[in-house]
PDB file of C-alpha atoms and ligand atoms in Angstrom:
ATOM      1  CA  UNK A 849     -30.634  40.950  39.449  1.00 50.00           C
ATOM      2  CA  UNK A 850     -27.381  41.594  37.779  1.00 58.00           C
ATOM      3  CA  UNK A 851     -26.920  45.190  37.340  1.00 63.00           C
ATOM      4  CA  UNK A 852     -24.982  47.439  33.779  1.00 72.00           C
ATOM      5  CA  UNK A 853     -23.009  49.714  34.648  1.00 79.00           C
ATOM      6  CA  UNK A 854     -22.178  53.016  32.936  1.00 83.00           C
ATOM      7  CA  UNK A 855     -19.383  55.329  34.093  1.00 86.00           C
ATOM      8  CA  UNK A 856     -22.094  57.821  35.298  1.00 88.00           C
ATOM      9  CA  UNK A 857     -23.651  54.691  37.971  1.00 86.00           C
ATOM     10  CA  UNK A 858     -19.748  54.517  38.813  1.00 88.00           C
ATOM     11  CA  UNK A 859     -18.754  57.812  39.976  1.00 90.00           C
ATOM     12  CA  UNK A 860     -22.064  58.088  41.287  1.00 90.00           C
ATOM     13  CA  UNK A 861     -21.621  54.376  43.355  1.00 90.00           C
ATOM     14  CA  UNK A 862     -18.515  55.505  44.284  1.00 92.00           C
ATOM     15  CA  UNK A 863     -19.247  58.736  45.433  1.00 93.00           C
ATOM     16  CA  UNK A 864     -22.609  57.026  47.258  1.00 91.00           C
ATOM     17  CA  UNK A 865     -19.962  54.569  49.205  1.00 92.00           C
ATOM     18  CA  UNK A 866     -17.405  57.723  50.681  1.00 94.00           C
ATOM     19  CA  UNK A 867     -20.689  59.733  51.692  1.00 93.00           C
ATOM     20  CA  UNK A 868     -21.352  56.953  53.508  1.00 92.00           C
ATOM     21  CA  UNK A 869     -18.128  55.842  54.792  1.00 94.00           C
ATOM     22  CA  UNK A 870     -18.073  59.563  56.810  1.00 94.00           C
ATOM     23  CA  UNK A 871     -20.830  57.824  59.678  1.00 93.00           C
ATOM     24  CA  UNK A 872     -19.439  54.758  59.621  1.00 96.00           C
ATOM     25  CA  UNK A 873     -16.284  53.571  62.779  1.00 97.00           C
ATOM     26  CA  UNK A 874     -16.326  49.404  60.482  1.00 97.00           C
ATOM     27  CA  UNK A 875     -16.443  48.294  57.828  1.00 97.00           C
ATOM     28  CA  UNK A 876     -18.148  44.967  56.812  1.00 98.00           C
ATOM     29  CA  UNK A 877     -16.829  43.815  53.341  1.00 97.00           C
ATOM     30  CA  UNK A 878     -18.622  40.718  51.899  1.00 98.00           C
ATOM     31  CA  UNK A 879     -16.353  38.938  49.063  1.00 98.00           C
ATOM     32  CA  UNK A 880     -17.573  35.435  47.526  1.00 98.00           C
ATOM     33  CA  UNK A 881     -15.413  32.836  49.213  1.00 98.00           C
ATOM     34  CA  UNK A 882     -14.874  30.468  45.672  1.00 98.00           C
ATOM     35  CA  UNK A 883     -13.088  34.037  44.292  1.00 98.00           C
ATOM     36  CA  UNK A 884     -12.417  36.032  47.539  1.00 98.00           C
ATOM     37  CA  UNK A 885      -9.947  38.497  45.083  1.00 96.00           C
ATOM     38  CA  UNK A 886     -12.398  38.449  42.172  1.00 96.00           C
ATOM     39  CA  UNK A 887     -15.371  39.363  43.389  1.00 96.00           C
ATOM     40  CA  UNK A 888     -14.441  42.414  45.031  1.00 94.00           C
ATOM     41  CA  UNK A 889     -13.407  45.553  43.945  1.00 91.00           C
ATOM     42  CA  UNK A 890      -9.859  46.955  44.581  1.00 86.00           C
ATOM     43  CA  UNK A 891     -11.442  50.599  45.051  1.00 89.00           C
ATOM     44  CA  UNK A 892     -12.294  49.178  48.623  1.00 90.00           C
ATOM     45  CA  UNK A 893      -8.965  49.850  49.639  1.00 90.00           C
ATOM     46  CA  UNK A 894      -8.212  52.790  48.662  1.00 90.00           C
ATOM     47  CA  UNK A 895     -11.167  54.481  49.656  1.00 91.00           C
ATOM     48  CA  UNK A 896     -11.591  52.473  53.133  1.00 90.00           C
ATOM     49  CA  UNK A 897      -8.070  52.121  54.068  1.00 86.00           C
ATOM     50  CA  UNK A 898      -8.518  54.176  57.056  1.00 89.00           C
ATOM     51  CA  UNK A 899     -11.768  52.601  58.167  1.00 94.00           C
ATOM     52  CA  UNK A 900     -11.079  48.651  60.566  1.00 95.00           C
ATOM     53  CA  UNK A 901     -12.547  46.329  58.422  1.00 96.00           C
ATOM     54  CA  UNK A 902     -14.007  42.557  58.578  1.00 97.00           C
ATOM     55  CA  UNK A 903     -14.087  41.096  56.048  1.00 97.00           C
ATOM     56  CA  UNK A 904     -17.059  37.625  55.539  1.00 98.00           C
ATOM     57  CA  UNK A 905     -16.305  35.007  52.946  1.00 98.00           C
ATOM     58  CA  UNK A 906     -19.749  34.030  52.112  1.00 98.00           C
ATOM     59  CA  UNK A 907     -21.317  31.319  50.179  1.00 98.00           C
ATOM     60  CA  UNK A 908     -18.552  29.447  52.259  1.00 98.00           C
ATOM     61  CA  UNK A 909     -21.426  26.422  51.481  1.00 98.00           C
ATOM     62  CA  UNK A 910     -20.328  26.246  48.155  1.00 98.00           C
ATOM     63  CA  UNK A 911     -16.317  26.719  48.452  1.00 98.00           C
ATOM     64  CA  UNK A 912     -13.562  24.823  48.660  1.00 98.00           C
ATOM     65  CA  UNK A 913     -13.776  24.616  52.771  1.00 98.00           C
ATOM     66  CA  UNK A 914      -9.686  23.841  53.029  1.00 98.00           C
ATOM     67  CA  UNK A 915      -9.015  27.090  50.637  1.00 98.00           C
ATOM     68  CA  UNK A 916     -11.578  28.900  52.487  1.00 98.00           C
ATOM     69  CA  UNK A 917      -8.775  28.459  55.208  1.00 98.00           C
ATOM     70  CA  UNK A 918      -5.945  29.475  52.530  1.00 98.00           C
ATOM     71  CA  UNK A 919      -8.009  33.068  52.080  1.00 98.00           C
ATOM     72  CA  UNK A 920      -8.603  33.263  55.597  1.00 98.00           C
ATOM     73  CA  UNK A 921      -4.696  34.130  56.308  1.00 97.00           C
ATOM     74  CA  UNK A 922      -4.355  35.883  52.756  1.00 96.00           C
ATOM     75  CA  UNK A 923      -6.860  38.250  54.625  1.00 94.00           C
ATOM     76  CA  UNK A 924      -5.319  38.395  58.121  1.00 93.00           C
ATOM     77  CA  UNK A 925      -2.114  38.885  57.065  1.00 93.00           C
ATOM     78  CA  UNK A 926      -3.820  42.079  55.526  1.00 89.00           C
ATOM     79  CA  UNK A 927      -4.690  42.727  59.397  1.00 88.00           C
ATOM     80  CA  UNK A 928      -8.343  42.232  58.829  1.00 93.00           C
ATOM     81  CA  UNK A 929     -10.284  40.193  60.337  1.00 96.00           C
ATOM     82  CA  UNK A 930     -11.778  37.323  58.675  1.00 98.00           C
ATOM     83  CA  UNK A 931     -14.988  35.464  59.010  1.00 98.00           C
ATOM     84  CA  UNK A 932     -16.131  32.478  57.088  1.00 98.00           C
ATOM     85  CA  UNK A 933     -20.395  32.541  56.903  1.00 98.00           C
ATOM     86  CA  UNK A 934     -23.111  31.058  54.851  1.00 98.00           C
ATOM     87  CA  UNK A 935     -25.308  34.012  55.018  1.00 98.00           C
ATOM     88  CA  UNK A 936     -27.915  31.922  53.730  1.00 97.00           C
ATOM     89  CA  UNK A 937     -28.671  29.250  56.344  1.00 97.00           C
ATOM     90  CA  UNK A 938     -27.526  32.090  58.696  1.00 97.00           C
ATOM     91  CA  UNK A 939     -24.108  29.985  59.588  1.00 98.00           C
ATOM     92  CA  UNK A 940     -21.327  32.436  61.469  1.00 98.00           C
ATOM     93  CA  UNK A 941     -23.752  35.489  61.462  1.00 97.00           C
ATOM     94  CA  UNK A 942     -23.733  35.775  65.486  1.00 95.00           C
ATOM     95  CA  UNK A 943     -19.835  36.213  65.204  1.00 97.00           C
ATOM     96  CA  UNK A 944     -20.100  39.266  63.077  1.00 97.00           C
ATOM     97  CA  UNK A 945     -21.243  41.370  66.144  1.00 96.00           C
ATOM     98  CA  UNK A 946     -18.212  40.190  68.398  1.00 96.00           C
ATOM     99  CA  UNK A 947     -15.729  40.514  65.374  1.00 97.00           C
ATOM    100  CA  UNK A 948     -17.208  44.395  64.761  1.00 97.00           C
ATOM    101  CA  UNK A 949     -16.444  45.105  68.572  1.00 96.00           C
ATOM    102  CA  UNK A 950     -13.046  43.842  68.601  1.00 95.00           C
ATOM    103  CA  UNK A 951     -12.213  45.557  65.614  1.00 95.00           C
ATOM    104  CA  UNK A 952     -13.967  48.564  66.957  1.00 95.00           C
ATOM    105  CA  UNK A 953     -11.653  48.419  70.204  1.00 94.00           C
ATOM    106  CA  UNK A 954      -9.162  50.803  69.984  1.00 94.00           C
ATOM    107  CA  UNK A 955     -11.884  54.127  69.416  1.00 93.00           C
ATOM    108  CA  UNK A 956     -13.464  52.586  72.279  1.00 93.00           C
ATOM    109  CA  UNK A 957     -10.627  52.947  74.230  1.00 93.00           C
ATOM    110  CA  UNK A 958      -9.737  56.343  72.766  1.00 92.00           C
ATOM    111  CA  UNK A 959     -13.410  57.579  73.886  1.00 90.00           C
ATOM    112  CA  UNK A 960     -12.441  56.073  78.038  1.00 91.00           C
ATOM    113  CA  UNK A 961      -9.463  57.443  77.724  1.00 94.00           C
ATOM    114  CA  UNK A 962     -11.265  61.334  76.972  1.00 94.00           C
ATOM    115  CA  UNK A 963     -13.983  60.188  78.908  1.00 93.00           C
ATOM    116  CA  UNK A 964     -16.137  59.769  76.845  1.00 90.00           C
ATOM    117  CA  UNK A 965     -19.302  57.264  77.441  1.00 85.00           C
ATOM    118  CA  UNK A 966     -18.837  54.954  74.594  1.00 81.00           C
ATOM    119  CA  UNK A 967     -21.655  55.487  71.694  1.00 90.00           C
ATOM    120  CA  UNK A 968     -22.845  52.712  69.909  1.00 94.00           C
ATOM    121  CA  UNK A 969     -20.632  51.271  67.175  1.00 96.00           C
ATOM    122  CA  UNK A 970     -21.254  51.980  63.506  1.00 97.00           C
ATOM    123  CA  UNK A 971     -21.020  49.518  61.187  1.00 98.00           C
ATOM    124  CA  UNK A 972     -21.861  49.419  56.987  1.00 97.00           C
ATOM    125  CA  UNK A 973     -21.714  46.419  54.616  1.00 97.00           C
ATOM    126  CA  UNK A 974     -19.918  46.752  51.554  1.00 96.00           C
ATOM    127  CA  UNK A 975     -19.133  44.562  48.082  1.00 96.00           C
ATOM    128  CA  UNK A 976     -20.326  43.797  44.763  1.00 95.00           C
ATOM    129  CA  UNK A 977     -23.944  42.903  43.657  1.00 92.00           C
ATOM    130  CA  UNK A 978     -25.244  39.313  44.373  1.00 94.00           C
ATOM    131  CA  UNK A 979     -22.333  38.833  46.492  1.00 96.00           C
ATOM    132  CA  UNK A 980     -24.634  38.280  49.651  1.00 97.00           C
ATOM    133  CA  UNK A 981     -25.126  41.715  51.292  1.00 96.00           C
ATOM    134  CA  UNK A 982     -28.734  41.734  51.475  1.00 95.00           C
ATOM    135  CA  UNK A 983     -28.661  38.305  52.719  1.00 96.00           C
ATOM    136  CA  UNK A 984     -26.174  39.280  55.407  1.00 97.00           C
ATOM    137  CA  UNK A 985     -28.247  42.750  56.478  1.00 96.00           C
ATOM    138  CA  UNK A 986     -31.567  40.853  57.171  1.00 95.00           C
ATOM    139  CA  UNK A 987     -29.826  37.757  59.036  1.00 96.00           C
ATOM    140  CA  UNK A 988     -27.902  40.435  61.489  1.00 96.00           C
ATOM    141  CA  UNK A 989     -31.494  42.585  61.607  1.00 93.00           C
ATOM    142  CA  UNK A 990     -33.277  39.461  62.283  1.00 86.00           C
ATOM    143  CA  UNK A 991     -36.424  40.295  59.431  1.00 74.00           C
ATOM    144  CA  UNK A 992     -36.334  40.957  55.927  1.00 67.00           C
ATOM    145  CA  UNK A 993     -35.565  44.981  55.935  1.00 66.00           C
ATOM    146  CA  UNK A 994     -33.569  45.400  52.593  1.00 57.00           C
ATOM    147  CA  UNK A 995     -34.915  44.336  48.708  1.00 56.00           C
ATOM    148  CA  UNK A 996     -33.249  41.591  47.147  1.00 44.00           C
ATOM    149  CA  UNK A 997     -30.624  43.102  44.207  1.00 46.00           C
ATOM    150  CA  UNK A 998     -31.229  46.825  45.604  1.00 50.00           C
ATOM    151  CA  UNK A 999     -30.212  49.452  42.835  1.00 56.00           C
ATOM    152  CA  UNK A1000     -26.756  51.028  42.855  1.00 54.00           C
ATOM    153  CA  UNK A1001     -28.071  55.132  42.162  1.00 52.00           C
ATOM    154  CA  UNK A1002     -31.887  54.510  44.044  1.00 55.00           C
ATOM    155  CA  UNK A1003     -30.916  55.945  46.729  1.00 54.00           C
ATOM    156  CA  UNK A1004     -33.592  55.783  50.013  1.00 62.00           C
ATOM    157  CA  UNK A1005     -33.498  57.253  53.408  1.00 69.00           C
ATOM    158  CA  UNK A1006     -31.121  55.060  55.424  1.00 77.00           C
ATOM    159  CA  UNK A1007     -31.937  54.016  58.363  1.00 90.00           C
ATOM    160  CA  UNK A1008     -29.725  52.682  61.409  1.00 94.00           C
ATOM    161  CA  UNK A1009     -30.369  48.492  62.430  1.00 94.00           C
ATOM    162  CA  UNK A1010     -30.087  48.009  66.062  1.00 94.00           C
ATOM    163  CA  UNK A1011     -27.805  44.820  66.212  1.00 94.00           C
ATOM    164  CA  UNK A1012     -27.043  44.000  70.022  1.00 87.00           C
ATOM    165  CA  UNK A1013     -26.219  46.718  72.832  1.00 86.00           C
ATOM    166  CA  UNK A1014     -23.778  47.302  71.083  1.00 91.00           C
ATOM    167  CA  UNK A1015     -23.509  48.011  67.408  1.00 96.00           C
ATOM    168  CA  UNK A1016     -25.974  49.530  64.640  1.00 96.00           C
ATOM    169  CA  UNK A1017     -25.591  49.255  60.901  1.00 97.00           C
ATOM    170  CA  UNK A1018     -26.519  51.234  57.875  1.00 95.00           C
ATOM    171  CA  UNK A1019     -29.566  49.769  56.531  1.00 92.00           C
ATOM    172  CA  UNK A1020     -28.159  50.575  53.100  1.00 91.00           C
ATOM    173  CA  UNK A1021     -25.358  48.554  51.590  1.00 94.00           C
ATOM    174  CA  UNK A1022     -22.598  50.011  49.765  1.00 93.00           C
ATOM    175  CA  UNK A1023     -22.319  49.245  46.429  1.00 91.00           C
ATOM    176  CA  UNK A1024     -19.274  48.366  44.297  1.00 92.00           C
ATOM    177  CA  UNK A1025     -18.968  47.299  39.935  1.00 89.00           C
ATOM    178  CA  UNK A1026     -17.083  43.704  40.133  1.00 89.00           C
ATOM    179  CA  UNK A1027     -14.366  44.625  38.010  1.00 85.00           C
ATOM    180  CA  UNK A1028     -13.114  43.076  35.340  1.00 80.00           C
ATOM    181  CA  UNK A1029     -10.029  43.867  32.948  1.00 81.00           C
ATOM    182  CA  UNK A1030      -9.099  41.132  33.163  1.00 88.00           C
ATOM    183  CA  UNK A1031     -10.742  38.217  31.545  1.00 90.00           C
ATOM    184  CA  UNK A1032     -10.504  35.328  33.363  1.00 93.00           C
ATOM    185  CA  UNK A1033     -11.823  37.648  36.424  1.00 93.00           C
ATOM    186  CA  UNK A1034     -14.673  37.583  33.971  1.00 92.00           C
ATOM    187  CA  UNK A1035     -15.090  34.265  34.043  1.00 93.00           C
ATOM    188  CA  UNK A1036     -15.111  33.963  37.819  1.00 95.00           C
ATOM    189  CA  UNK A1037     -17.743  36.467  38.060  1.00 94.00           C
ATOM    190  CA  UNK A1038     -19.758  34.676  35.117  1.00 93.00           C
ATOM    191  CA  UNK A1039     -19.480  31.465  36.845  1.00 94.00           C
ATOM    192  CA  UNK A1040     -21.042  32.405  39.786  1.00 95.00           C
ATOM    193  CA  UNK A1041     -23.532  34.932  38.167  1.00 91.00           C
ATOM    194  CA  UNK A1042     -22.382  37.840  40.121  1.00 91.00           C
ATOM    195  CA  UNK A1043     -22.752  39.326  36.545  1.00 86.00           C
ATOM    196  CA  UNK A1044     -25.056  37.928  33.387  1.00 73.00           C
ATOM    197  CA  UNK A1045     -22.689  35.157  31.348  1.00 62.00           C
ATOM    198  CA  UNK A1046     -24.216  37.295  28.277  1.00 63.00           C
ATOM    199  CA  UNK A1047     -21.476  39.871  28.756  1.00 67.00           C
ATOM    200  CA  UNK A1048     -19.181  37.104  27.670  1.00 73.00           C
ATOM    201  CA  UNK A1049     -19.465  34.123  24.866  1.00 81.00           C
ATOM    202  CA  UNK A1050     -21.411  31.841  26.946  1.00 82.00           C
ATOM    203  CA  UNK A1051     -19.377  29.005  25.120  1.00 85.00           C
ATOM    204  CA  UNK A1052     -15.841  30.358  26.281  1.00 90.00           C
ATOM    205  CA  UNK A1053     -16.796  31.176  29.974  1.00 92.00           C
ATOM    206  CA  UNK A1054     -17.601  27.402  29.514  1.00 93.00           C
ATOM    207  CA  UNK A1055     -14.505  25.751  28.372  1.00 94.00           C
ATOM    208  CA  UNK A1056     -12.817  28.293  31.124  1.00 95.00           C
ATOM    209  CA  UNK A1057     -14.729  26.155  33.525  1.00 96.00           C
ATOM    210  CA  UNK A1058     -14.316  22.739  32.296  1.00 96.00           C
ATOM    211  CA  UNK A1059     -11.011  23.197  31.874  1.00 97.00           C
ATOM    212  CA  UNK A1060     -10.468  24.363  35.414  1.00 97.00           C
ATOM    213  CA  UNK A1061     -12.237  21.213  36.896  1.00 97.00           C
ATOM    214  CA  UNK A1062     -10.541  18.681  34.838  1.00 96.00           C
ATOM    215  CA  UNK A1063      -7.211  20.388  36.082  1.00 96.00           C
ATOM    216  CA  UNK A1064      -8.476  21.108  39.736  1.00 97.00           C
ATOM    217  CA  UNK A1065     -11.078  18.810  40.329  1.00 98.00           C
ATOM    218  CA  UNK A1066     -11.482  16.149  38.402  1.00 97.00           C
ATOM    219  CA  UNK A1067     -13.087  13.491  40.620  1.00 98.00           C
ATOM    220  CA  UNK A1068     -16.117  15.515  41.765  1.00 98.00           C
ATOM    221  CA  UNK A1069     -16.588  16.166  37.044  1.00 97.00           C
ATOM    222  CA  UNK A1070     -16.360  12.396  36.362  1.00 97.00           C
ATOM    223  CA  UNK A1071     -19.231  11.742  39.531  1.00 97.00           C
ATOM    224  CA  UNK A1072     -21.285  14.544  38.635  1.00 97.00           C
ATOM    225  CA  UNK A1073     -21.758  13.975  35.053  1.00 97.00           C
ATOM    226  CA  UNK A1074     -20.933   9.796  35.234  1.00 96.00           C
ATOM    227  CA  UNK A1075     -17.757  10.138  33.008  1.00 95.00           C
ATOM    228  CA  UNK A1076     -15.345   6.815  33.340  1.00 94.00           C
ATOM    229  CA  UNK A1077     -12.432   8.827  31.974  1.00 92.00           C
ATOM    230  CA  UNK A1078     -12.008  12.472  31.302  1.00 94.00           C
ATOM    231  CA  UNK A1079     -11.040  14.014  27.517  1.00 92.00           C
ATOM    232  CA  UNK A1080      -7.328  15.940  27.324  1.00 92.00           C
ATOM    233  CA  UNK A1081     -10.015  18.158  24.773  1.00 94.00           C
ATOM    234  CA  UNK A1082     -12.100  20.132  26.626  1.00 93.00           C
ATOM    235  CA  UNK A1083     -14.955  20.235  23.406  1.00 92.00           C
ATOM    236  CA  UNK A1084     -14.571  16.156  23.473  1.00 94.00           C
ATOM    237  CA  UNK A1085     -15.884  16.788  27.049  1.00 95.00           C
ATOM    238  CA  UNK A1086     -18.820  18.953  26.126  1.00 90.00           C
ATOM    239  CA  UNK A1087     -19.656  16.245  23.940  1.00 94.00           C
ATOM    240  CA  UNK A1088     -20.127  13.374  26.687  1.00 95.00           C
ATOM    241  CA  UNK A1089     -21.824  15.862  28.781  1.00 96.00           C
ATOM    242  CA  UNK A1090     -23.851  16.230  26.206  1.00 95.00           C
ATOM    243  CA  UNK A1091     -24.466  12.630  24.785  1.00 94.00           C
ATOM    244  CA  UNK A1092     -24.894  11.480  29.076  1.00 94.00           C
ATOM    245  CA  UNK A1093     -27.748  14.347  29.452  1.00 94.00           C
ATOM    246  CA  UNK A1094     -29.276  13.543  26.057  1.00 94.00           C
ATOM    247  CA  UNK A1095     -28.403  17.569  25.237  1.00 94.00           C
ATOM    248  CA  UNK A1096     -28.794  16.557  21.474  1.00 93.00           C
ATOM    249  CA  UNK A1097     -30.248  18.593  18.212  1.00 92.00           C
ATOM    250  CA  UNK A1098     -31.541  16.906  15.455  1.00 89.00           C
ATOM    251  CA  UNK A1099     -28.680  14.998  13.410  1.00 89.00           C
ATOM    252  CA  UNK A1100     -27.340  13.872  16.540  1.00 87.00           C
ATOM    253  CA  UNK A1101     -25.218  16.852  17.489  1.00 92.00           C
ATOM    254  CA  UNK A1102     -24.253  17.894  20.587  1.00 93.00           C
ATOM    255  CA  UNK A1103     -26.670  21.625  22.297  1.00 94.00           C
ATOM    256  CA  UNK A1104     -23.434  23.347  23.286  1.00 92.00           C
ATOM    257  CA  UNK A1105     -25.435  26.299  24.676  1.00 91.00           C
ATOM    258  CA  UNK A1106     -27.611  23.202  26.625  1.00 93.00           C
ATOM    259  CA  UNK A1107     -25.057  21.602  28.174  1.00 94.00           C
ATOM    260  CA  UNK A1108     -23.383  24.626  29.373  1.00 92.00           C
ATOM    261  CA  UNK A1109     -27.052  26.210  31.438  1.00 92.00           C
ATOM    262  CA  UNK A1110     -26.520  22.764  32.428  1.00 96.00           C
ATOM    263  CA  UNK A1111     -23.200  22.266  34.000  1.00 96.00           C
ATOM    264  CA  UNK A1112     -23.934  26.490  35.423  1.00 95.00           C
ATOM    265  CA  UNK A1113     -26.754  25.332  37.475  1.00 95.00           C
ATOM    266  CA  UNK A1114     -25.104  22.127  39.096  1.00 97.00           C
ATOM    267  CA  UNK A1115     -22.128  24.309  39.991  1.00 97.00           C
ATOM    268  CA  UNK A1116     -24.004  27.499  41.078  1.00 96.00           C
ATOM    269  CA  UNK A1117     -26.061  25.127  43.320  1.00 97.00           C
ATOM    270  CA  UNK A1118     -23.508  23.142  44.801  1.00 97.00           C
ATOM    271  CA  UNK A1119     -24.302  20.024  42.530  1.00 98.00           C
ATOM    272  CA  UNK A1120     -21.584  19.524  41.845  1.00 97.00           C
ATOM    273  CA  UNK A1121     -19.873  19.785  45.047  1.00 98.00           C
ATOM    274  CA  UNK A1122     -17.588  22.742  47.233  1.00 98.00           C
ATOM    275  CA  UNK A1123     -15.354  24.236  44.621  1.00 98.00           C
ATOM    276  CA  UNK A1124     -13.492  27.311  44.548  1.00 98.00           C
ATOM    277  CA  UNK A1125     -12.134  28.919  41.353  1.00 98.00           C
ATOM    278  CA  UNK A1126      -9.353  30.951  43.574  1.00 97.00           C
ATOM    279  CA  UNK A1127      -6.547  30.004  45.473  1.00 96.00           C
ATOM    280  CA  UNK A1128      -4.255  33.138  47.262  1.00 95.00           C
ATOM    281  CA  UNK A1129      -1.463  33.533  44.913  1.00 81.00           C
ATOM    282  CA  UNK A1130      -2.853  31.709  41.684  1.00 56.00           C
TER     283      UNK A1130
HETATM  284  P1  G4P B1784     -26.620  41.127  47.211  1.00 63.10           P
HETATM  285  O1  G4P B1784     -28.047  42.019  47.963  1.00 63.10           O
HETATM  286  O2  G4P B1784     -25.134  41.669  47.528  1.00 63.10           O
HETATM  287  O3  G4P B1784     -27.140  41.521  45.762  1.00 63.10           O
HETATM  288  O4  G4P B1784     -26.779  40.120  46.771  1.00 63.10           O
HETATM  289  P2  G4P B1784     -28.566  38.642  47.552  1.00 63.10           P
HETATM  290  O5  G4P B1784     -28.048  39.032  49.241  1.00 63.10           O
HETATM  291  O6  G4P B1784     -29.557  39.636  47.113  1.00 63.10           O
HETATM  292  O7  G4P B1784     -27.919  37.681  47.252  1.00 63.10           O
HETATM  293  C1  G4P B1784     -27.230  37.020  46.488  1.00 63.10           C
HETATM  294  C2  G4P B1784     -28.463  35.549  45.632  1.00 63.10           C
HETATM  295  O8  G4P B1784     -27.488  34.881  46.497  1.00 63.10           O
HETATM  296  C3  G4P B1784     -29.733  34.962  46.474  1.00 63.10           C
HETATM  297  O9  G4P B1784     -29.780  34.224  45.968  1.00 63.10           O
HETATM  298  C4  G4P B1784     -29.025  34.965  47.566  1.00 63.10           C
HETATM  299  O10 G4P B1784     -29.654  33.374  48.324  1.00 63.10           O
HETATM  300  C5  G4P B1784     -27.799  33.893  47.179  1.00 63.10           C
HETATM  301  N1  G4P B1784     -26.861  33.868  48.606  1.00 63.10           N
HETATM  302  C6  G4P B1784     -26.418  35.085  49.894  1.00 63.10           C
HETATM  303  N2  G4P B1784     -25.648  33.983  50.716  1.00 63.10           N
HETATM  304  C7  G4P B1784     -25.566  32.818  50.780  1.00 63.10           C
HETATM  305  C8  G4P B1784     -24.658  31.883  50.744  1.00 63.10           C
HETATM  306  O11 G4P B1784     -24.317  32.085  51.939  1.00 63.10           O
HETATM  307  N3  G4P B1784     -24.775  30.786  50.422  1.00 63.10           N
HETATM  308  C9  G4P B1784     -26.243  30.880  48.982  1.00 63.10           C
HETATM  309  N4  G4P B1784     -25.448  29.179  48.687  1.00 63.10           N
HETATM  310  N5  G4P B1784     -26.262  31.285  48.461  1.00 63.10           N
HETATM  311  C10 G4P B1784     -26.339  32.760  49.345  1.00 63.10           C
HETATM  312  P3  G4P B1784     -31.428  34.423  44.459  1.00 63.10           P
HETATM  313  O12 G4P B1784     -32.267  35.177  45.506  1.00 63.10           O
HETATM  314  O13 G4P B1784     -31.441  33.227  44.451  1.00 63.10           O
HETATM  315  O14 G4P B1784     -30.521  34.959  43.550  1.00 63.10           O
HETATM  316  P4  G4P B1784     -30.184  34.509  42.028  1.00 63.10           P
HETATM  317  O15 G4P B1784     -29.324  33.747  43.030  1.00 63.10           O
HETATM  318  O16 G4P B1784     -31.243  34.109  41.022  1.00 63.10           O
HETATM  319  O17 G4P B1784     -29.440  35.750  42.425  1.00 63.10           O
END
């Protein structure tokens, strides 16, 4: 589900995150491994600077593995623990509590030095819509407890989920809005399905994707659509894919919206292959 964000929503979501953070020892931030920077609101750094953090690069099953490794190095440079996960299949999830406890070590040491028996470490999940927050919470809880597509501003009584012996997780995630002042960030969010394509021009978003694929993943594009050559002109590429897929309107012209739908769907389902839309420092 995609949420329309208005200034009132944003202020409320921010307030809710700030409130929840008061209860939290370790922040678990989820980003989309295909667009790790575009899929985060930079505000998260300002809000959580005083907390240890674990970054989960989710949907790694769809991303380019070599680029995902570059992102791990990028986030670790920031001194954040990082894990590559595929929450849909549960890959990497079992390491989450271990990493959270590692991040909480200074706090546990502090308890011990004061002679206090350490209590359970409290964590919360934070991220933009559709990044996989509910899926991760359900995996960690080992059951389905969060409605997929939680709405911001809708409050329900929050509860702690026990994860192993030493960790507790807040059952409601902190939701932040995606930030897309930069048009390319907006395109990446639309392509991955984090925001509705309609917010952007469907075909313009498609031109962005095809130009990118042509430069970065030409062979995947050729293989998927059975193309021998990739033309320089992206409109010609649209035409070639449309003809291959029979997306024609009466008169023999290519139906560009249908082509875009097919390519977006293929991208999101991983049928084009493992693709990352963003690299560190690019
Ligand atoms: P949210 O709470 O952050 O809003 O995200 P949620 O868990 O609802 O996940 C959004 C979509 O992403 C879901 O697909 C979910 O199955 C999918 N997803 C979550 N983690 C992964 C992952 O590691 N890999 C892949 N491939 N998909 C993942 P959905 O229910 O089909 O929703 P939609 O795609 O129709 O929006």
